[in-house]
mmCIF file of N, CA, C and O and ligand atoms in Angstrom:
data_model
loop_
_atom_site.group_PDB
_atom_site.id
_atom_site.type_symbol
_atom_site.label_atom_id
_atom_site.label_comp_id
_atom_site.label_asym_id
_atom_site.label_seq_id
_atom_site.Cartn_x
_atom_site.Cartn_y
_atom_site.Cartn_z
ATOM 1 N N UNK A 6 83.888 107.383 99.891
ATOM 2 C CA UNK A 6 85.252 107.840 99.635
ATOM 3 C C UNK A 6 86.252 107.032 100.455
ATOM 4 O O UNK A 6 86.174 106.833 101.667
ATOM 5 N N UNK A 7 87.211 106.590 99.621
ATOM 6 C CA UNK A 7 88.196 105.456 99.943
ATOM 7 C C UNK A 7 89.288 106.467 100.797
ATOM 8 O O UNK A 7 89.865 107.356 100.171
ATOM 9 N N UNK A 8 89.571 106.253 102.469
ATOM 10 C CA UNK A 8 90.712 107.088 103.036
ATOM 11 C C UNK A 8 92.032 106.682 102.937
ATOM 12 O O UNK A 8 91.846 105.496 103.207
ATOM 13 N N UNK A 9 93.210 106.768 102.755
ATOM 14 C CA UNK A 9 94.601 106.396 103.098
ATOM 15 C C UNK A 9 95.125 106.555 103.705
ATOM 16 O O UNK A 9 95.873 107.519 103.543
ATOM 17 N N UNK A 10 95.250 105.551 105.301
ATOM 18 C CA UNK A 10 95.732 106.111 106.508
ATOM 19 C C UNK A 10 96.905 105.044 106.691
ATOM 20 O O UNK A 10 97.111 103.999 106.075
ATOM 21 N N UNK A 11 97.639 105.672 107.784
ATOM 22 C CA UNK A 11 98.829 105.020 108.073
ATOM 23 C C UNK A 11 98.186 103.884 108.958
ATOM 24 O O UNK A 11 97.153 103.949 109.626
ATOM 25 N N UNK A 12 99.229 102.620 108.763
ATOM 26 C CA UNK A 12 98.601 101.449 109.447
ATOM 27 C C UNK A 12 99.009 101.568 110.825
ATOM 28 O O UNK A 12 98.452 100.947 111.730
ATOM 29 N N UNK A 13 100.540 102.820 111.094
ATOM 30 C CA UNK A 13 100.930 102.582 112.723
ATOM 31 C C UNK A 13 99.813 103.544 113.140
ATOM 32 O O UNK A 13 98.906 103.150 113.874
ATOM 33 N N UNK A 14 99.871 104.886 112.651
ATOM 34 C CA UNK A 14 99.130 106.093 113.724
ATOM 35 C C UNK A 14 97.966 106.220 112.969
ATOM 36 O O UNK A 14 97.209 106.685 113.822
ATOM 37 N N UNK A 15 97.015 106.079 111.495
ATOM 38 C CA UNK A 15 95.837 106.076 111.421
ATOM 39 C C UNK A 15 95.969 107.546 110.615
ATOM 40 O O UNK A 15 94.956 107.925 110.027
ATOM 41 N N UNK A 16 97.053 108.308 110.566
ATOM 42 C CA UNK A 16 97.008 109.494 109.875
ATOM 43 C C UNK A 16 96.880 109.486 108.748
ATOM 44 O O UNK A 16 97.436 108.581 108.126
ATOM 45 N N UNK A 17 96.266 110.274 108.183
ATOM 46 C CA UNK A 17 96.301 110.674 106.394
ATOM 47 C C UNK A 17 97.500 110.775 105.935
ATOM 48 O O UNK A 17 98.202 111.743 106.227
ATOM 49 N N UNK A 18 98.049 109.487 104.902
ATOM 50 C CA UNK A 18 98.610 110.049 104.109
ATOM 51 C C UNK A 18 99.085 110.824 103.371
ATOM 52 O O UNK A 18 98.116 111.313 102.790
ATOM 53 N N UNK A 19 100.182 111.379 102.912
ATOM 54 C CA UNK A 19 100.765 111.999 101.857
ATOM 55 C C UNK A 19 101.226 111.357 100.544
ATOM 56 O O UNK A 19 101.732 110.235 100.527
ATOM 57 N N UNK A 20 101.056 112.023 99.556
ATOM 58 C CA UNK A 20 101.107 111.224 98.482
ATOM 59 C C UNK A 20 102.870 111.605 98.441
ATOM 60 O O UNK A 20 103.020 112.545 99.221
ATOM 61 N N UNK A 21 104.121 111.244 97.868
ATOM 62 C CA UNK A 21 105.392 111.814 98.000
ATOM 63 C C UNK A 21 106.557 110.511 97.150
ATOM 64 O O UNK A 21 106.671 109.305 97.368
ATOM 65 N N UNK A 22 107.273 111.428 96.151
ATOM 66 C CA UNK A 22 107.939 110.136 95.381
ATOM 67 C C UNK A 22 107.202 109.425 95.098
ATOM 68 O O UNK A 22 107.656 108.389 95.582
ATOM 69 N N UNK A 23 105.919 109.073 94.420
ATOM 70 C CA UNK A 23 105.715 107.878 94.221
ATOM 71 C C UNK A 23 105.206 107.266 94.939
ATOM 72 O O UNK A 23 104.908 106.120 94.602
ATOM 73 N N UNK A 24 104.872 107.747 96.264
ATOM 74 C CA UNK A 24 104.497 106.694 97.171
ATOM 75 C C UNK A 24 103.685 107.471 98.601
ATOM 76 O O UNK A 24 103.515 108.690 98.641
ATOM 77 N N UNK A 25 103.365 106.796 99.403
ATOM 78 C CA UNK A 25 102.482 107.453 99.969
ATOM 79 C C UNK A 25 103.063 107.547 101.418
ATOM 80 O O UNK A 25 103.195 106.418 101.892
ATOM 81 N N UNK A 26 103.478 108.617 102.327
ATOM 82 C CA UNK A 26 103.871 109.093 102.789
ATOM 83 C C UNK A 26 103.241 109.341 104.584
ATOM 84 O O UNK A 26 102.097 109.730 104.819
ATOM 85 N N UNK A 27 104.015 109.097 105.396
ATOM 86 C CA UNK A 27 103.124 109.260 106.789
ATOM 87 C C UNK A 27 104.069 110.314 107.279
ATOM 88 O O UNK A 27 105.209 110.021 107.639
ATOM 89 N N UNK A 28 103.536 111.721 107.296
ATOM 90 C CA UNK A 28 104.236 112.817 107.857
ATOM 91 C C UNK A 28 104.934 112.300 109.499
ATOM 92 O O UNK A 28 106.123 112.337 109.816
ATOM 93 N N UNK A 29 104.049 111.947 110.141
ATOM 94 C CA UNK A 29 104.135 111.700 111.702
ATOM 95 C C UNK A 29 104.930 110.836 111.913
ATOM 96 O O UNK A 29 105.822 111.092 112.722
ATOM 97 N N UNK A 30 104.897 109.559 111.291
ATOM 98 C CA UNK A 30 106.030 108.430 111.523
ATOM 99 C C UNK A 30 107.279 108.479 110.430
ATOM 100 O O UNK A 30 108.008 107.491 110.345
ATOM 101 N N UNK A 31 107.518 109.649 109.591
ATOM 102 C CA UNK A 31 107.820 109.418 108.714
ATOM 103 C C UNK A 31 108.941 108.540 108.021
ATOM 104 O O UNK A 31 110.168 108.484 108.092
ATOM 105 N N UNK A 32 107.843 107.809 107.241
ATOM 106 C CA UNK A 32 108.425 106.352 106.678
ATOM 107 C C UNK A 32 107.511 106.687 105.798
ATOM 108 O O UNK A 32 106.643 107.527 106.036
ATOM 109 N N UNK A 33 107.639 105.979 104.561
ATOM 110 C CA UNK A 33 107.203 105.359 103.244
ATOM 111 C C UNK A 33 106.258 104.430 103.641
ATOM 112 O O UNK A 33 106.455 103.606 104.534
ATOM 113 N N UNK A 34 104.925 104.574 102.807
ATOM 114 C CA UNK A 34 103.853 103.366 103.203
ATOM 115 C C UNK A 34 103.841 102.761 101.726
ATOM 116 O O UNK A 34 103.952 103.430 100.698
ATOM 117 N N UNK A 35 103.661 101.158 101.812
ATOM 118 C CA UNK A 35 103.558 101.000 100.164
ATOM 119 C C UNK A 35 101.926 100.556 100.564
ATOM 120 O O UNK A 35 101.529 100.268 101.693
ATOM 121 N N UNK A 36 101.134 100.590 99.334
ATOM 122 C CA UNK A 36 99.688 100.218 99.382
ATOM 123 C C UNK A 36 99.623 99.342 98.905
ATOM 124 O O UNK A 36 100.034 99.433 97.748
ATOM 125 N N UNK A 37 99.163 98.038 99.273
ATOM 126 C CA UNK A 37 99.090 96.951 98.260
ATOM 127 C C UNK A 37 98.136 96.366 97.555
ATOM 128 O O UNK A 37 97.393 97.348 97.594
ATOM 129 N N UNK A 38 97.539 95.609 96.953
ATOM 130 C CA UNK A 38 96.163 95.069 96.925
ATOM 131 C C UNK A 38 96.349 93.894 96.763
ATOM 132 O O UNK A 38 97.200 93.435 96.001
ATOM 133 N N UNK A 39 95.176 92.893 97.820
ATOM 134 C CA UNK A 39 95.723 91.573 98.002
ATOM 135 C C UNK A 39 94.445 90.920 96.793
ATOM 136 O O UNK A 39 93.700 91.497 96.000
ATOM 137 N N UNK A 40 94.634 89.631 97.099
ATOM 138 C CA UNK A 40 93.563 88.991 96.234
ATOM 139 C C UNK A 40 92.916 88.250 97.082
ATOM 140 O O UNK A 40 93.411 87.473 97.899
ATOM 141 N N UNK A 41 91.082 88.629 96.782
ATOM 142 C CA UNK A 41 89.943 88.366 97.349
ATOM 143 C C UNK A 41 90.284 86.444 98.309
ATOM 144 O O UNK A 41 90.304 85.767 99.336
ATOM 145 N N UNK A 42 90.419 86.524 97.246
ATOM 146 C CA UNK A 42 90.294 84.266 97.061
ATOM 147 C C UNK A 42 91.881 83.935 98.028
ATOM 148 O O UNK A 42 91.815 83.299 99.080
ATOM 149 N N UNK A 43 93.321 84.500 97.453
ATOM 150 C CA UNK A 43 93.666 83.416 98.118
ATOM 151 C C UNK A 43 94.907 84.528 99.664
ATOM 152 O O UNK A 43 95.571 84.216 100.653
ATOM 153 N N UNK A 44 94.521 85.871 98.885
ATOM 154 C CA UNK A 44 95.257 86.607 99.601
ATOM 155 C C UNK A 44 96.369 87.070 98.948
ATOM 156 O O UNK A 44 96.573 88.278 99.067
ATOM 157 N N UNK A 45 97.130 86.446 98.300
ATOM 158 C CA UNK A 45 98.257 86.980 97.414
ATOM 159 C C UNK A 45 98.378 88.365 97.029
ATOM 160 O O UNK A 45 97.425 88.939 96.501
ATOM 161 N N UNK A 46 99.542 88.983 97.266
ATOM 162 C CA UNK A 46 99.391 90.403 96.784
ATOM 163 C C UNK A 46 99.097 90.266 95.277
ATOM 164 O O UNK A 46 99.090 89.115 94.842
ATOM 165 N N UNK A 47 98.905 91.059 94.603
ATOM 166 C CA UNK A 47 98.382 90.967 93.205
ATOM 167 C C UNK A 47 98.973 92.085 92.529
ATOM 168 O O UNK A 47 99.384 93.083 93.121
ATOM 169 N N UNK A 48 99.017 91.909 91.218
ATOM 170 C CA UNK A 48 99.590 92.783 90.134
ATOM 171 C C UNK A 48 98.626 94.106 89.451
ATOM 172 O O UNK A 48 97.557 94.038 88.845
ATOM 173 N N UNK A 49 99.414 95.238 89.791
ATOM 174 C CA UNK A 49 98.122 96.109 89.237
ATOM 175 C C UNK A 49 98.192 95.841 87.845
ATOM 176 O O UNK A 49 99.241 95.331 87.451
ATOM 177 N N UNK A 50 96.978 96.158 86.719
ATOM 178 C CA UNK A 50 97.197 96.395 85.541
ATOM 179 C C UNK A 50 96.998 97.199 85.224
ATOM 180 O O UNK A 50 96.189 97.581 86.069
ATOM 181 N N UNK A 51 97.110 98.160 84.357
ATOM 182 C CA UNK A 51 96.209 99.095 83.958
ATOM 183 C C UNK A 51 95.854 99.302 82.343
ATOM 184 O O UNK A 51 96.610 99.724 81.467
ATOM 185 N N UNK A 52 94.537 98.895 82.228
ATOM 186 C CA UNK A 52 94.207 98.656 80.370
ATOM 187 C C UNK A 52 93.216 99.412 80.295
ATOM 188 O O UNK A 52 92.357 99.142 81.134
ATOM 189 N N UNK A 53 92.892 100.571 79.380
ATOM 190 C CA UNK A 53 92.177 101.189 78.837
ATOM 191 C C UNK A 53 91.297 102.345 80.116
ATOM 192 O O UNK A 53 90.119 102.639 80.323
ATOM 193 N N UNK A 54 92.945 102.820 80.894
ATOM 194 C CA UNK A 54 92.464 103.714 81.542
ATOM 195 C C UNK A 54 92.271 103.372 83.178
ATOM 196 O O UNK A 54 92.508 104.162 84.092
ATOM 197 N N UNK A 55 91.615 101.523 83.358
ATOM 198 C CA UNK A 55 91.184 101.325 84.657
ATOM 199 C C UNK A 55 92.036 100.364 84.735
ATOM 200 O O UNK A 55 92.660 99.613 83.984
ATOM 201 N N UNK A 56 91.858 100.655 86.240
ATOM 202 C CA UNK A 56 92.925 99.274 86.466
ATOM 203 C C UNK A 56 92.243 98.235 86.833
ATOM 204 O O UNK A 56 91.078 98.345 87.217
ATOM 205 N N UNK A 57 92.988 96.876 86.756
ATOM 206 C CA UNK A 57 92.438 96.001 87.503
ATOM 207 C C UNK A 57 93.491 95.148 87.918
ATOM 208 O O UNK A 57 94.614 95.575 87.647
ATOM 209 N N UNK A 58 93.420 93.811 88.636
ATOM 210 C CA UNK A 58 94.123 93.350 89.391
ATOM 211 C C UNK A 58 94.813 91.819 89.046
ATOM 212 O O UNK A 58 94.135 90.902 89.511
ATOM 213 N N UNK A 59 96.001 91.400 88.338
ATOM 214 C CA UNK A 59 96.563 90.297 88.216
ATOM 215 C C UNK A 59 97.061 89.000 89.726
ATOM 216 O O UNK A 59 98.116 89.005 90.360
ATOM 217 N N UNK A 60 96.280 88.376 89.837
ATOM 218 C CA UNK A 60 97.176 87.358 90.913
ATOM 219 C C UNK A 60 97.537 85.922 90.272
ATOM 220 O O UNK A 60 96.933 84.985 89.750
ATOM 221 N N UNK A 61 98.663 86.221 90.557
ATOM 222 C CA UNK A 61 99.871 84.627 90.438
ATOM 223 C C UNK A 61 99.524 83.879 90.656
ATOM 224 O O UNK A 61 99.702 82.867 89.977
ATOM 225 N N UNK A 62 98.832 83.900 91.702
ATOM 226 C CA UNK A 62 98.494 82.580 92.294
ATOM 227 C C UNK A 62 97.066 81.853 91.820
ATOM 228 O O UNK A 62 96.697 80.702 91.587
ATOM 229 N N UNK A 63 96.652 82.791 91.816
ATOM 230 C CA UNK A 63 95.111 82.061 91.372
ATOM 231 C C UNK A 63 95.195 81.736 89.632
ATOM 232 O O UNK A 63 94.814 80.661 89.169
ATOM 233 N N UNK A 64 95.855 83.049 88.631
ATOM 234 C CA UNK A 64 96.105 82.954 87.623
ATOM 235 C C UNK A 64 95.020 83.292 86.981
ATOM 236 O O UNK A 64 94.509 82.702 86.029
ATOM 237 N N UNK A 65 94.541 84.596 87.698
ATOM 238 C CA UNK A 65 93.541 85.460 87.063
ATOM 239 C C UNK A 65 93.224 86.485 87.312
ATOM 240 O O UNK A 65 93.582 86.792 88.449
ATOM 241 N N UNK A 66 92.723 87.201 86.832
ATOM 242 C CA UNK A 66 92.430 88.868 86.938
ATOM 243 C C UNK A 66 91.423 88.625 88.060
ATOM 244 O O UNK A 66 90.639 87.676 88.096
ATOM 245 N N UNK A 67 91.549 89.708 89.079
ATOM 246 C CA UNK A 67 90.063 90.430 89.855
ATOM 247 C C UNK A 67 90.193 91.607 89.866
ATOM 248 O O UNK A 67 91.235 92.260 89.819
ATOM 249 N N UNK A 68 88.921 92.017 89.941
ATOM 250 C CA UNK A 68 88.441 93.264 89.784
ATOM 251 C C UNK A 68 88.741 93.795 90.827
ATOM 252 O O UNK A 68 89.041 93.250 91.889
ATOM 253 N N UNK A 69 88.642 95.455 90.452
ATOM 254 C CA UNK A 69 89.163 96.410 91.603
ATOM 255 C C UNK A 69 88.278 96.637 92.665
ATOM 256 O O UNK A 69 88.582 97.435 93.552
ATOM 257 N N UNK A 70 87.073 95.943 92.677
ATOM 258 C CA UNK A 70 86.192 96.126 93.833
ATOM 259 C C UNK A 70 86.537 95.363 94.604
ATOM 260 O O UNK A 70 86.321 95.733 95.758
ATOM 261 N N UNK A 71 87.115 94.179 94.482
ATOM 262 C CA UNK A 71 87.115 92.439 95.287
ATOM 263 C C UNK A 71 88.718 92.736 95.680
ATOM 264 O O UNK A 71 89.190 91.779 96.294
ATOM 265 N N UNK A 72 89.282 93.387 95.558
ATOM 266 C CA UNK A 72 90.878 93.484 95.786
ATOM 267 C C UNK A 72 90.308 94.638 97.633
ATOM 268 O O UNK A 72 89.592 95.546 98.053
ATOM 269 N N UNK A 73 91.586 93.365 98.106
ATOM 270 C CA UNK A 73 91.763 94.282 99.554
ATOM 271 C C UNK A 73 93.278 94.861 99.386
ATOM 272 O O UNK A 73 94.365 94.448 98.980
ATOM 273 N N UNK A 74 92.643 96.225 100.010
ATOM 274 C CA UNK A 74 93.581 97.390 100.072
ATOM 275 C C UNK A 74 94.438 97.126 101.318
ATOM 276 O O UNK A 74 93.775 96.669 102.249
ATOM 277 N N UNK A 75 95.724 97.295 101.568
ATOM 278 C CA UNK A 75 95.870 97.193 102.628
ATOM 279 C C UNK A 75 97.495 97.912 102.387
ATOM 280 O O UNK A 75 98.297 97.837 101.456
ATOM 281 N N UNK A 76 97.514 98.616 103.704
ATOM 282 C CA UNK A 76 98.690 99.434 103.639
ATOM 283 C C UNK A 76 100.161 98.954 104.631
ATOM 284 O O UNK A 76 100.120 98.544 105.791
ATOM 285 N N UNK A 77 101.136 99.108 103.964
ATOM 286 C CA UNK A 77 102.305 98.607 104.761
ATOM 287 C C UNK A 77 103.694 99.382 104.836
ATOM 288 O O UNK A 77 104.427 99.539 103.860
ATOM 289 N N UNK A 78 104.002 99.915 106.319
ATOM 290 C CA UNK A 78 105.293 100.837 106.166
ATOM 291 C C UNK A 78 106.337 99.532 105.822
ATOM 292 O O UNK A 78 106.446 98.319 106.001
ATOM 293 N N UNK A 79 107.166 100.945 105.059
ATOM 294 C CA UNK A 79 108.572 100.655 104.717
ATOM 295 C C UNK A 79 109.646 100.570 105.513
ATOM 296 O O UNK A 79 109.849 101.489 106.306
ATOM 297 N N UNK A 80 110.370 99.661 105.465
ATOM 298 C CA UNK A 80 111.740 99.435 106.261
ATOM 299 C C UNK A 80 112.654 100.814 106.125
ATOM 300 O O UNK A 80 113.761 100.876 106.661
HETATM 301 ZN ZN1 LIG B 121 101.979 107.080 110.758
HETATM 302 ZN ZN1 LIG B 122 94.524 84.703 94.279
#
């Protein structure tokens, strides 16, 4: 089971607006998913239910296993 913690204090998220939420620091976390190969944040897709992952840079889909998760507060 995949956790969603804040990157300053490590707390569980809140899901809130759209977006995922750190009660304790409270700020807006956006979640991103980078791409395996070159790092680039990447484009979610979502086709036939699952998602998977568009990057620009490479100029190809990866899969949602090979995508790093990584979380980042909001200004
Ligand atoms: Zn926090
Ligand atoms: Zn890439």
């Amino acid at each position: 089971m995949s956790q969603n913690t804040c990157p300053e204090c490590s707390s569980e998220l809140a899901w809130k607006d759209d977006q995922y939420y750190c009660d304790y620091c409270q700020s807006g976390v956006k979640k991103k998913a980078l791409c395996p190969d070159c790092h680039a944040e990447t484009e979610k897709l979502l086709a036939c239910g699952s998602a998977s992952y568009f990057c620009n840079s490479c100029n190809e889909l990866k899969s949602k296993s090979r995508v790093e998760i990584v979380f980042e507060m909001q200004p």
